[in-house]
Tab-separated table of C-alpha atoms and ligand atoms in Angstrom:
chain	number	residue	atom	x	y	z
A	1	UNK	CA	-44.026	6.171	-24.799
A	2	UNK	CA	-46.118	3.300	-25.482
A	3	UNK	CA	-50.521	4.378	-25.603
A	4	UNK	CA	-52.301	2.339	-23.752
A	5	UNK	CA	-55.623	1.552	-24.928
A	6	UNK	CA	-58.549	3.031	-22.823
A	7	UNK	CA	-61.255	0.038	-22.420
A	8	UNK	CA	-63.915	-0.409	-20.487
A	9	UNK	CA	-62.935	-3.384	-18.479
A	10	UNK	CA	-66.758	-4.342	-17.401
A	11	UNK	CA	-68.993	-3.171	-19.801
A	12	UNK	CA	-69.237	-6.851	-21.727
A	13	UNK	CA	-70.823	-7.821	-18.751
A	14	UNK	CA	-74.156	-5.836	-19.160
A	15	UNK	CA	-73.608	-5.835	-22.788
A	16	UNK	CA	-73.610	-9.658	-22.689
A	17	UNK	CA	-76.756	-9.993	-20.668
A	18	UNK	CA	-78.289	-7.738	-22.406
A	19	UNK	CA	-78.172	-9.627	-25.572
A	20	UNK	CA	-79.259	-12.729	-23.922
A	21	UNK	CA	-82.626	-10.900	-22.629
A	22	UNK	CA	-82.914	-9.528	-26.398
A	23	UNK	CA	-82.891	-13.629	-27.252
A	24	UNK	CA	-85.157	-14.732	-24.497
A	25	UNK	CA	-82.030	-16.836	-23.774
A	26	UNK	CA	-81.682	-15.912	-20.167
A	27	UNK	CA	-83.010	-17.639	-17.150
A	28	UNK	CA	-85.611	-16.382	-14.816
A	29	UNK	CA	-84.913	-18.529	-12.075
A	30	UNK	CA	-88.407	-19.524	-9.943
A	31	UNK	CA	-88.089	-19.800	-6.066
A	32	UNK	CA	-88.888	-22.073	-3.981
A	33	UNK	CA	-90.487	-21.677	-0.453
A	34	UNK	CA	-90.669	-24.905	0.558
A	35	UNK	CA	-88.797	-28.117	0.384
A	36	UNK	CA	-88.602	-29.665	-3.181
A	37	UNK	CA	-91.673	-31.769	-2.367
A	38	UNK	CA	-94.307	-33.179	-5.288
A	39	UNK	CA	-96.672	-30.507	-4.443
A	40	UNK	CA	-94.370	-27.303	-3.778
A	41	UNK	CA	-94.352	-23.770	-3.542
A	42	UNK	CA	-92.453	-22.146	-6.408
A	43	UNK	CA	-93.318	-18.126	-7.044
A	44	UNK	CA	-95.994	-18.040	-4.186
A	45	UNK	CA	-97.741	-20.558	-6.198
A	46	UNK	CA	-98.756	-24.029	-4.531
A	47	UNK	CA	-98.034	-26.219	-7.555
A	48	UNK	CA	-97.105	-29.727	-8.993
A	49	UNK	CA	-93.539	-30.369	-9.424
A	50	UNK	CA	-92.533	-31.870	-12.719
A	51	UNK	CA	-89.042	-30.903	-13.311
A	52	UNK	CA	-86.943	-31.850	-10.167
A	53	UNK	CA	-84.311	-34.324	-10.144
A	54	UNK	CA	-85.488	-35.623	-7.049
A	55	UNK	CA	-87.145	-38.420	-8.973
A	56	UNK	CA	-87.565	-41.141	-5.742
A	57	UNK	CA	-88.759	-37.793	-3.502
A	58	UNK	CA	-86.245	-38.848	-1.021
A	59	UNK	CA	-84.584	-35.235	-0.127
A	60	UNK	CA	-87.550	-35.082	2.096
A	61	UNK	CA	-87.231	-39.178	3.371
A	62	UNK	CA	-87.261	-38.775	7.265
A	63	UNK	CA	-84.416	-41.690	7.160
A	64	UNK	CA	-82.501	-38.866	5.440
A	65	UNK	CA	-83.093	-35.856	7.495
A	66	UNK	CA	-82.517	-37.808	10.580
A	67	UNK	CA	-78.996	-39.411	9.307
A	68	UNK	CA	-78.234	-35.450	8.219
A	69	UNK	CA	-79.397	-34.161	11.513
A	70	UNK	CA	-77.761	-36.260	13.448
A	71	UNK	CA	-73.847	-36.345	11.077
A	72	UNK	CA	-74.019	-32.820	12.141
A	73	UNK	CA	-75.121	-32.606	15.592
A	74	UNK	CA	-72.299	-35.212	16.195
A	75	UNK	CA	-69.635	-34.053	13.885
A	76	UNK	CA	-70.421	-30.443	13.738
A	77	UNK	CA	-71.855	-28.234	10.566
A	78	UNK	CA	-67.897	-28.445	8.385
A	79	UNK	CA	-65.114	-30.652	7.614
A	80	UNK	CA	-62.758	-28.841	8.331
A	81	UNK	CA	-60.449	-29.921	5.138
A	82	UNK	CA	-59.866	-31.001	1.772
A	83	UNK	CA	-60.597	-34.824	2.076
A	84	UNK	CA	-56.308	-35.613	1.154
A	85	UNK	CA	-55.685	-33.498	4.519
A	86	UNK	CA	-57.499	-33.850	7.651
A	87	UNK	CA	-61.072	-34.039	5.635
A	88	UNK	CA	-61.480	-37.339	5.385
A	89	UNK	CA	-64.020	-38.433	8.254
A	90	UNK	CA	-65.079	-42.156	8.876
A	91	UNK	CA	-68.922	-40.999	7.836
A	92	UNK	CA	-67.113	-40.515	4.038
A	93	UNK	CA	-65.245	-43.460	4.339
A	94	UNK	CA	-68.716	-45.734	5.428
A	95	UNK	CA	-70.376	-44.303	2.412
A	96	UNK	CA	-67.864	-45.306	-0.354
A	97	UNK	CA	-68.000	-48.650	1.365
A	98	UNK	CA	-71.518	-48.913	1.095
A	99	UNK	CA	-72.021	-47.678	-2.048
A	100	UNK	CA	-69.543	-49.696	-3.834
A	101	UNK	CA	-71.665	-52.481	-2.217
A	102	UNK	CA	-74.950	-51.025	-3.624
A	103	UNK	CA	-73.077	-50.764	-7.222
A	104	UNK	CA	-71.595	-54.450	-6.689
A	105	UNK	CA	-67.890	-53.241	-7.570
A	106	UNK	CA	-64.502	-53.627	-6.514
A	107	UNK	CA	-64.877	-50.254	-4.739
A	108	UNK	CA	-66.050	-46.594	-5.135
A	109	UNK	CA	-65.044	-42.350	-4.214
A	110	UNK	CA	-66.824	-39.915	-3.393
A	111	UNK	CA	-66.555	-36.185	-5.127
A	112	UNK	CA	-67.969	-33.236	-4.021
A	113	UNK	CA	-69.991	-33.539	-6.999
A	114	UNK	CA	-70.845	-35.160	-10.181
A	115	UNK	CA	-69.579	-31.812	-12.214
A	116	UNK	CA	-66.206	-32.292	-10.345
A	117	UNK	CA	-66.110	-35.941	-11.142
A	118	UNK	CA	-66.271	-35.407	-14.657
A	119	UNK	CA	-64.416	-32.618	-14.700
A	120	UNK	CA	-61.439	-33.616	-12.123
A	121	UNK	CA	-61.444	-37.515	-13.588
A	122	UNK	CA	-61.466	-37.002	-17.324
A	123	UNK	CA	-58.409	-34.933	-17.887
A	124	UNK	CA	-56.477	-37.795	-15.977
A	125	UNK	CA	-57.573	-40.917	-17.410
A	126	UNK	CA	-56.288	-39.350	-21.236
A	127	UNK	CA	-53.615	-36.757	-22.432
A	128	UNK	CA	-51.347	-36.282	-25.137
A	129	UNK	CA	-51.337	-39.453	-27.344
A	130	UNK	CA	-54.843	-40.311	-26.198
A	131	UNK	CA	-58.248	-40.270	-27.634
A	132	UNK	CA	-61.388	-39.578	-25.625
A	133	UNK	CA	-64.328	-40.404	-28.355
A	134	UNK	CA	-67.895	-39.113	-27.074
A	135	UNK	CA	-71.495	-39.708	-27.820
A	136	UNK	CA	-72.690	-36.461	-29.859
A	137	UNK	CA	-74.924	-35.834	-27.044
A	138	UNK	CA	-73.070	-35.724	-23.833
A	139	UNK	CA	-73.756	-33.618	-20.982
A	140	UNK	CA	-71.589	-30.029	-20.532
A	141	UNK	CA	-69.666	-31.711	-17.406
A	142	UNK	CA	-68.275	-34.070	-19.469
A	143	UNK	CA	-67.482	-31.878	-22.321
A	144	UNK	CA	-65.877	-29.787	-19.823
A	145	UNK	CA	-63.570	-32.345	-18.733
A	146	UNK	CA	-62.694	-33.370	-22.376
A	147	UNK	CA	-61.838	-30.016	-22.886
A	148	UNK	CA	-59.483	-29.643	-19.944
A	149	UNK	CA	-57.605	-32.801	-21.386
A	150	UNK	CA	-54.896	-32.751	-23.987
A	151	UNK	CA	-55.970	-36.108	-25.597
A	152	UNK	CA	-57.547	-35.996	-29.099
A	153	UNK	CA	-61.288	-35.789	-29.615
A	154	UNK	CA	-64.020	-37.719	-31.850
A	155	UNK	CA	-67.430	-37.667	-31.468
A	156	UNK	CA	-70.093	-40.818	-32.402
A	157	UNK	CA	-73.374	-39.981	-33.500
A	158	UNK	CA	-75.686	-40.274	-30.503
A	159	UNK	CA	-75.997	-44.237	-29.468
A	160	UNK	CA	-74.956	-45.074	-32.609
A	161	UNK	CA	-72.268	-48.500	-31.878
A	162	UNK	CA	-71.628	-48.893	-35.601
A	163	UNK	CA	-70.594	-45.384	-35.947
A	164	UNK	CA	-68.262	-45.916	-32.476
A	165	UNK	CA	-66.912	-48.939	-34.237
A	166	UNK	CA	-65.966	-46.966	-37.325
A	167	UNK	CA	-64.168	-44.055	-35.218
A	168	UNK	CA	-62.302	-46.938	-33.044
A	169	UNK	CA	-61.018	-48.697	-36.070
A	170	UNK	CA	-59.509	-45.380	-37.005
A	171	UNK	CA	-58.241	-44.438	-33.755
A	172	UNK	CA	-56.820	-48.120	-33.008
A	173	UNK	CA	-53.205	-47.548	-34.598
A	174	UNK	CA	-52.769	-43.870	-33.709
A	175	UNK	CA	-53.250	-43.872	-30.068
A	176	UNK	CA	-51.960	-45.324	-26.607
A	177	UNK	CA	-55.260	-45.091	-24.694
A	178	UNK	CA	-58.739	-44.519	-25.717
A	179	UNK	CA	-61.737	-43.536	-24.023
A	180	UNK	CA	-65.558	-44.542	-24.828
A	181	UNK	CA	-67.558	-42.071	-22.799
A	182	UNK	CA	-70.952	-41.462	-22.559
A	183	UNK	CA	-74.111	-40.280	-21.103
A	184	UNK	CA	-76.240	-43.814	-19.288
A	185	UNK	CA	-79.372	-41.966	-19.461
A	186	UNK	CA	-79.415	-38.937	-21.867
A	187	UNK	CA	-81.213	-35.802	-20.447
A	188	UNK	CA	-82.861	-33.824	-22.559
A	189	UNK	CA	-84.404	-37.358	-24.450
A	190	UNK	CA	-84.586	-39.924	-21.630
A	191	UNK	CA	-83.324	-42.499	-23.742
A	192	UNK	CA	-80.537	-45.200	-22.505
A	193	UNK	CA	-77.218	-45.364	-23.749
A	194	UNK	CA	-76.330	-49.178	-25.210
A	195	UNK	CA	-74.044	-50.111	-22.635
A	196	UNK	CA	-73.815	-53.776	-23.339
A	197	UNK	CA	-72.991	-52.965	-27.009
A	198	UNK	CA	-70.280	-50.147	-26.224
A	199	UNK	CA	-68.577	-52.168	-23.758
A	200	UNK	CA	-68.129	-55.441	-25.837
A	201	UNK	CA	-66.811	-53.258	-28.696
A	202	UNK	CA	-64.419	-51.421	-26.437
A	203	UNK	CA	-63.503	-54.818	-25.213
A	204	UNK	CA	-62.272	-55.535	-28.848
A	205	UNK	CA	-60.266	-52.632	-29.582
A	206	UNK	CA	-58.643	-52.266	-25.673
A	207	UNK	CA	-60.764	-49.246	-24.963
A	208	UNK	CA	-61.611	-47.741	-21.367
A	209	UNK	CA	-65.480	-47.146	-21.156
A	210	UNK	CA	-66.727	-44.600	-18.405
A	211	UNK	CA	-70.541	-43.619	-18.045
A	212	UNK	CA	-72.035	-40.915	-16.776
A	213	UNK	CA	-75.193	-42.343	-14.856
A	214	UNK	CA	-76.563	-38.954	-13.171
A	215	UNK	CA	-79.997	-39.796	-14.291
A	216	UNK	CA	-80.074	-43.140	-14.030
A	217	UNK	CA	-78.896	-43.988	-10.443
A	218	UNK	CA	-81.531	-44.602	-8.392
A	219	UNK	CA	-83.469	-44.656	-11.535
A	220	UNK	CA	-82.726	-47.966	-13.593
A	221	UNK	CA	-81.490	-51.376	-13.176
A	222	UNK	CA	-82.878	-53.511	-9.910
A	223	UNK	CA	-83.325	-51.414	-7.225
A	224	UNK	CA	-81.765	-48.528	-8.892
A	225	UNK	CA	-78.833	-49.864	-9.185
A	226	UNK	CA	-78.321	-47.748	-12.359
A	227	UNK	CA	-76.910	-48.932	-16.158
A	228	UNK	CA	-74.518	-51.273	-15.524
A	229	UNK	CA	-77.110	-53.521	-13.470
A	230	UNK	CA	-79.563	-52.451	-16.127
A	231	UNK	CA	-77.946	-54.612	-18.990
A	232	UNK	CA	-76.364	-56.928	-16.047
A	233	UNK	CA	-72.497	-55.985	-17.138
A	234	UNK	CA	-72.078	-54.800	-13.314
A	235	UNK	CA	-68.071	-54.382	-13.002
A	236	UNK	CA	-67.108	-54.602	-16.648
A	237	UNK	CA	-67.681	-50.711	-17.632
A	238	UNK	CA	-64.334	-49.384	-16.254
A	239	UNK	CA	-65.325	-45.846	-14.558
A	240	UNK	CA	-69.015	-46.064	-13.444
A	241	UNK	CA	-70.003	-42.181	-12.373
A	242	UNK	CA	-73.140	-40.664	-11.178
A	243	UNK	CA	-74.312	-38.490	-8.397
A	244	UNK	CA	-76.321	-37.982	-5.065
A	245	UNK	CA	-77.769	-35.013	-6.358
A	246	UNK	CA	-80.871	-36.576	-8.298
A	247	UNK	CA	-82.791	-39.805	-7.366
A	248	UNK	CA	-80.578	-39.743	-4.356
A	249	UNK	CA	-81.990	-36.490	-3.149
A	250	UNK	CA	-79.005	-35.229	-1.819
A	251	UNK	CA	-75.769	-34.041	-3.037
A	252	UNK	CA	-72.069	-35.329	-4.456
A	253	UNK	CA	-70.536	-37.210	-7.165
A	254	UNK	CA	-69.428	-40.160	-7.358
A	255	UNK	CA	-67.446	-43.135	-9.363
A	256	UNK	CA	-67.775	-46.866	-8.900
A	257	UNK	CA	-64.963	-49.440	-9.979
A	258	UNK	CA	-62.205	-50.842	-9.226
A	259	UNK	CA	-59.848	-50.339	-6.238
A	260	UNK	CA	-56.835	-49.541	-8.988
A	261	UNK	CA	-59.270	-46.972	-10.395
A	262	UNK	CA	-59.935	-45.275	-7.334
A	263	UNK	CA	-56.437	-45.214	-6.002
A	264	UNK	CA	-55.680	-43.724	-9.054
A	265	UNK	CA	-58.692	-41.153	-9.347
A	266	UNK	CA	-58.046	-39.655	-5.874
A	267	UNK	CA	-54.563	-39.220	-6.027
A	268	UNK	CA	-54.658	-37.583	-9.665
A	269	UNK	CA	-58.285	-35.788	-9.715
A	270	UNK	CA	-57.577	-31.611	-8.632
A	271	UNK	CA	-60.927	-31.405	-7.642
A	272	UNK	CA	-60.886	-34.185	-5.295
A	273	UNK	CA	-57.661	-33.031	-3.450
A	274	UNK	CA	-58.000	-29.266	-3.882
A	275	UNK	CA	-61.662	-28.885	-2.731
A	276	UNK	CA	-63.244	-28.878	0.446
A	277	UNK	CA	-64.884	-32.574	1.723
A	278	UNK	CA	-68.516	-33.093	2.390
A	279	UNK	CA	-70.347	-31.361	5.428
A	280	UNK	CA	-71.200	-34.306	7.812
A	281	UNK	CA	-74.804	-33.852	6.968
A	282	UNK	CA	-74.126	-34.283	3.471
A	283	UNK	CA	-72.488	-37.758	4.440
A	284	UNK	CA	-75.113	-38.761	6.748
A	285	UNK	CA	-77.537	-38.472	4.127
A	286	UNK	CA	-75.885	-40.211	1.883
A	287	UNK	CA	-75.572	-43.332	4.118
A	288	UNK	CA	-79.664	-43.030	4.446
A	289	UNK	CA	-80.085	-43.040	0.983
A	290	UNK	CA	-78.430	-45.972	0.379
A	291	UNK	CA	-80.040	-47.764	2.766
A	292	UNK	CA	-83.114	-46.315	1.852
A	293	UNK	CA	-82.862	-47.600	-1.279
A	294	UNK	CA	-81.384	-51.277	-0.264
A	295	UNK	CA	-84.214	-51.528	2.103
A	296	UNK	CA	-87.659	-49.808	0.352
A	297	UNK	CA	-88.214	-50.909	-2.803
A	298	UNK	CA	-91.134	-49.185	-3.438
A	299	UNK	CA	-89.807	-45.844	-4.247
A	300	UNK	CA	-88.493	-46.876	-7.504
A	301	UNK	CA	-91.499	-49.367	-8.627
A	302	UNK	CA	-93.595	-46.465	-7.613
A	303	UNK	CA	-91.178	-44.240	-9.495
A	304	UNK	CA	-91.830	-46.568	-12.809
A	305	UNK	CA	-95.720	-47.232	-12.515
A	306	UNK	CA	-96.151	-43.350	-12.341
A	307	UNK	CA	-93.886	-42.946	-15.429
A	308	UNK	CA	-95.561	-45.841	-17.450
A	309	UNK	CA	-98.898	-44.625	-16.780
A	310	UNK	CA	-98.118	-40.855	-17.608
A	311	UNK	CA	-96.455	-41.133	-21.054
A	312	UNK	CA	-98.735	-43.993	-21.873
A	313	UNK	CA	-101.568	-41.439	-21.264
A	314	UNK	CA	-99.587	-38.449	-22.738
A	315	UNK	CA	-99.158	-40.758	-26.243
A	316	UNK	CA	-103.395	-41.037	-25.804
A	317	UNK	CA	-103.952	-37.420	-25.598
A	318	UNK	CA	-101.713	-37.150	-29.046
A	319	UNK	CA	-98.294	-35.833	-27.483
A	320	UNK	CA	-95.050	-36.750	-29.219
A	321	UNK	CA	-92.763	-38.135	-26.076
A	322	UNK	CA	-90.051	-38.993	-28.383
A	323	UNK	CA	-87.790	-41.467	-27.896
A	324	UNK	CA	-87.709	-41.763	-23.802
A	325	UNK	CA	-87.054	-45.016	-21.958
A	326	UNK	CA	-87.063	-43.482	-18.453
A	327	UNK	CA	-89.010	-40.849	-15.993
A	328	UNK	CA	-87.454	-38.187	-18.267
A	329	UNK	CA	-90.270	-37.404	-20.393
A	330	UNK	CA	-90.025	-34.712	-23.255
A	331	UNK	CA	-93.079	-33.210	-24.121
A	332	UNK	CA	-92.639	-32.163	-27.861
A	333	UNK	CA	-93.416	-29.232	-28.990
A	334	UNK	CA	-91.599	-28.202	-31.934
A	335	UNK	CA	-91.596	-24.332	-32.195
A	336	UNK	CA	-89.677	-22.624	-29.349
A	337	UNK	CA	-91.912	-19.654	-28.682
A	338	UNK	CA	-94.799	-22.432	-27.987
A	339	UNK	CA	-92.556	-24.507	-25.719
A	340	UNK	CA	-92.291	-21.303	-23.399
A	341	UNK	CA	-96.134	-20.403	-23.949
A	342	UNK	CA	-97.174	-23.991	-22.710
A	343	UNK	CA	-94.467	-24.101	-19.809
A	344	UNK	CA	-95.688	-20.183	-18.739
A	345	UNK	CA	-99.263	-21.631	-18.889
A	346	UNK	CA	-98.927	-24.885	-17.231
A	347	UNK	CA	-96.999	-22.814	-14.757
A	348	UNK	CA	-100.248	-20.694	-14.213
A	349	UNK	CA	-102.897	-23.949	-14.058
A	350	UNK	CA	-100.584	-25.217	-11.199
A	351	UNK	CA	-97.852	-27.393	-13.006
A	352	UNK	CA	-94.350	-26.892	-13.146
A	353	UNK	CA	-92.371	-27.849	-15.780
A	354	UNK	CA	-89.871	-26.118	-17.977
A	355	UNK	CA	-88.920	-25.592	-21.488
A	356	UNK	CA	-85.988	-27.287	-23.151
A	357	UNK	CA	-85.259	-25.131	-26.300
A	358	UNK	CA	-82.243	-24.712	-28.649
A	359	UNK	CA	-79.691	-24.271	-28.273
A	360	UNK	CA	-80.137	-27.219	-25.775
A	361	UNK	CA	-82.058	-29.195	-28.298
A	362	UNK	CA	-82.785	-28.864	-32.053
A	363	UNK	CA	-84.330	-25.824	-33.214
A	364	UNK	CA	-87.479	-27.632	-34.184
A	365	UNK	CA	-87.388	-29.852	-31.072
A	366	UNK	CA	-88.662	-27.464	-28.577
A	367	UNK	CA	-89.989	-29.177	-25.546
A	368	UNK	CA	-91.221	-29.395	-22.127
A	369	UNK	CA	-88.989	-31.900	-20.226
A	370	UNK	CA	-90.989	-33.722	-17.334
A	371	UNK	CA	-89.159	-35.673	-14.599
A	372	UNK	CA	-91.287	-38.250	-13.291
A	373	UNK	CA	-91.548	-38.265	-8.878
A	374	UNK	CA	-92.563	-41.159	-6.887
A	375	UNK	CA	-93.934	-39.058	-4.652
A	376	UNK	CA	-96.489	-37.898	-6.950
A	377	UNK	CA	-100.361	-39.535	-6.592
A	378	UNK	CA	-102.380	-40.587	-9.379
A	379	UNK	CA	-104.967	-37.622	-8.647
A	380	UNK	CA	-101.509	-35.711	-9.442
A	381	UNK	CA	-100.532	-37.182	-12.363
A	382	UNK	CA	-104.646	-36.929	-13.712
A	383	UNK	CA	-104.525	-33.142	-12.775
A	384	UNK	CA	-101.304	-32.469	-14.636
A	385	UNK	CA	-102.530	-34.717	-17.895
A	386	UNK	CA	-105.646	-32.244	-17.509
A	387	UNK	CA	-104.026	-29.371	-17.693
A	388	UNK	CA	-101.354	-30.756	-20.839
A	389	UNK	CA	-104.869	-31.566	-22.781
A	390	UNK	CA	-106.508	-28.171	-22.324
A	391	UNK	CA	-103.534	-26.119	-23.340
A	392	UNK	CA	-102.370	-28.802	-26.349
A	393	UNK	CA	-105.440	-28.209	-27.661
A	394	UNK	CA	-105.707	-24.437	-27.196
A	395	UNK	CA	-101.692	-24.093	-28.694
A	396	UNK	CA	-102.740	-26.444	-31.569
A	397	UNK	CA	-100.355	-29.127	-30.116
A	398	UNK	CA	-102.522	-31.920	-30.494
B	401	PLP	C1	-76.700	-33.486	-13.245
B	401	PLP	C2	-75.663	-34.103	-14.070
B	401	PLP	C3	-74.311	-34.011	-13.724
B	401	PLP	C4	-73.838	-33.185	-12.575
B	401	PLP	O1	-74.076	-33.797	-11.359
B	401	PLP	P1	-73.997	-32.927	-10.020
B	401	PLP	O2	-73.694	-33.921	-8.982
B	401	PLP	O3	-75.318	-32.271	-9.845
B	401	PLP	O4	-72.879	-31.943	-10.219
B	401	PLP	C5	-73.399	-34.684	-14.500
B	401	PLP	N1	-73.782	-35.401	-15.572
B	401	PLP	C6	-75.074	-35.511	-15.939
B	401	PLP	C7	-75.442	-36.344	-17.119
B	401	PLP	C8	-76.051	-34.853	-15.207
B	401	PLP	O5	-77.325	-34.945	-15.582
């Protein structure tokens, strides 16, 4: 008779945890008891929010709550199916139509998110024979549909095009397809990815280029018309992807391209055809937003004077903002322990805004990461500076 080993089929679970708490690793999530508005109540606490994605402020937009309010009191609270079956309602249909508008491409899909873009997209567009080659700093969503592929992996050093050029020359005899992919907007920095330079060098080797522009739709470029507007390649990066889930204010992923990419995408992607569609609401927000943002430009100049005039007084006070282009700010720091002290103290004078630490970032680049908000008032933004010069000063900071 064969012994079978007595384990404890659970216990890795506390044990796990456990060491995380030891670490000061784990999260200790904040609440929030009202909508995720500039001035918000997180904890009980009435305080200033600095580390939403909700950059333009629309999730609270009344053109948005009315177009979800009134998707659902029309077409009810579900949809009923996976968008290959019976999911697929005109309201999703009017979106991709008027987003690939808003990104001036051929045309443009809808995921139920950006995670499920990256992760459902990736593993088709490369596989055995391929090469996927990715900027060393790339979010986990993308590194989590590398992984799921079969294609071979190389990794640039972050925005680095001679480096890219260097792996590329290697790669070009070995492989059948190759794929450039990288963050637009990086976000733990808030620097931009050199678009105009990766594409043209992809161009010379035959490589596929794909972007992940979650933080900079809505954000950069005219009107928010994100990275490839930016550098004014719009429709030569090959799989443009981003999400409703930031500047957008609500939620879902999303690619922009052309029509052979998205025939392809939803036919191939498991998480497009083997995961639920969009709640009505969810789509009829999504059609405000865009028009929102086609129609009121003042959410992202507004967006962009509050983040010029907060880092440019940040740099004043002494703060190290590193090397951020955008309404991603990073505070700095260094030290870990005094990221979390200034974030758990800010938190207490009545700003919110949260610690990036490794192994998210390099050990000695502890930070506090704040996201700029349009809806935010220059009495705001002079309160919060207030508050970053009394405690830089009294952590030895500045
Ligand atoms: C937030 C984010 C995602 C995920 O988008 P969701 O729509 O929220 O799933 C993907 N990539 C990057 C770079 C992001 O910042």
């Amino acid at each position: 008779m064969t012994q079978v080993t007595k384990r404890n089929a659970t216990k890795f679970l506390k044990d796990e945890y456990d060491e995380l708490v030891k670490n000061h690793f784990e999260w200790n999530i904040k609440i929030l008891e009202s909508g995720s508005t500039p001035h918000a109540i997180v904890n009980g606490k009435e305080i200033i929010m600095m580390c939403s994605n909700n950059y333009l402020n629309l999730s609270n937009h009344p053109r948005l709550i009315k177009g979800a309010v009134e998707a659902a009191q029309k077409f009810g609270a579900g949809s009923g199916s996976v968008r290959a079956i019976a999911g697929t309602m005109k309201l999703h249909t009017e979106v991709e139509k008027r987003l690939a508008r808003f990104k001036r491409t051929e045309s443009a899909l809808i995921y139920q998110t950006g995670f499920a873009a990256n992760s459902g997209l990736i593993p088709q567009l490369v596989g055995e024979g391929d090469i996927v080659i990715s900027d060393e700093l790339n979010h986990g969503s993308i590194i989590d549909g590398v992984r799921l592929t079969k294609a071979d992996r190389a990794i640039y050093k972050h925005r680095d095009v001679a480096d890219l050029e260097k792996v590329l020359k290697d790669a070009d005899r070995k492989y059948r397809r190759i794929l450039i992919i990288t963050d637009g907007v990086f976000s733990m920095d808030g620097d931009i990815a050199p678009m105009d330079k990766i594409v043209k060098v992809a161009n010379e080797y035959g490589a596929m280029t794909y972007v992940d522009d979650a933080h900079g739709e809505g954000v950069i470029g005219p009107d928010g018309r994100g990275i490839g507007a930016h550098f004014h390649i719009e429709g030569k990066i090959d799989v443009e992807m981003g999400t409703f889930s930031k500047a957008f204010g609500v939620v879902g992923g999303l690619i922009a391209g052309s029509q052979d990419l998205v025939n392809f995408a939803y036919n191939k992607s498991r998480t497009w055809l083997l995961s639920g569609s969009h709640p009505p609401a969810v789509a009829g927000a999504q059609l405000a937003a865009i028009d929102v943002l086609e129609t009121e430009p003042q959410h992202v100049k507004r967006l962009w004077e509050n983040t010029k005039y907060f880092k440019k007084e940040l740099n004043t006070l002494g703060f190290d903002t590193g090397e951020s282009e955008t309404p991603i700010t990073p505070v700095i720091v260094g030290d870990s322990g005094k990221a979390k002290e200034l974030s758990n103290r800010l938190f207490t004078e009545g700003v919110f805004a949260l610690p990036i630490v490794f192994p998210m970032v390099a050990r000695d680049r502890a930070r506090i990461r704040t996201m700029m908000n349009a809806g935010l008032s220059k009495q705001d933004l002079d309160f919060a500076l207030h508050a970053f010069e009394k405690l830089g000063k009294q952590l030895a900071i500045i």
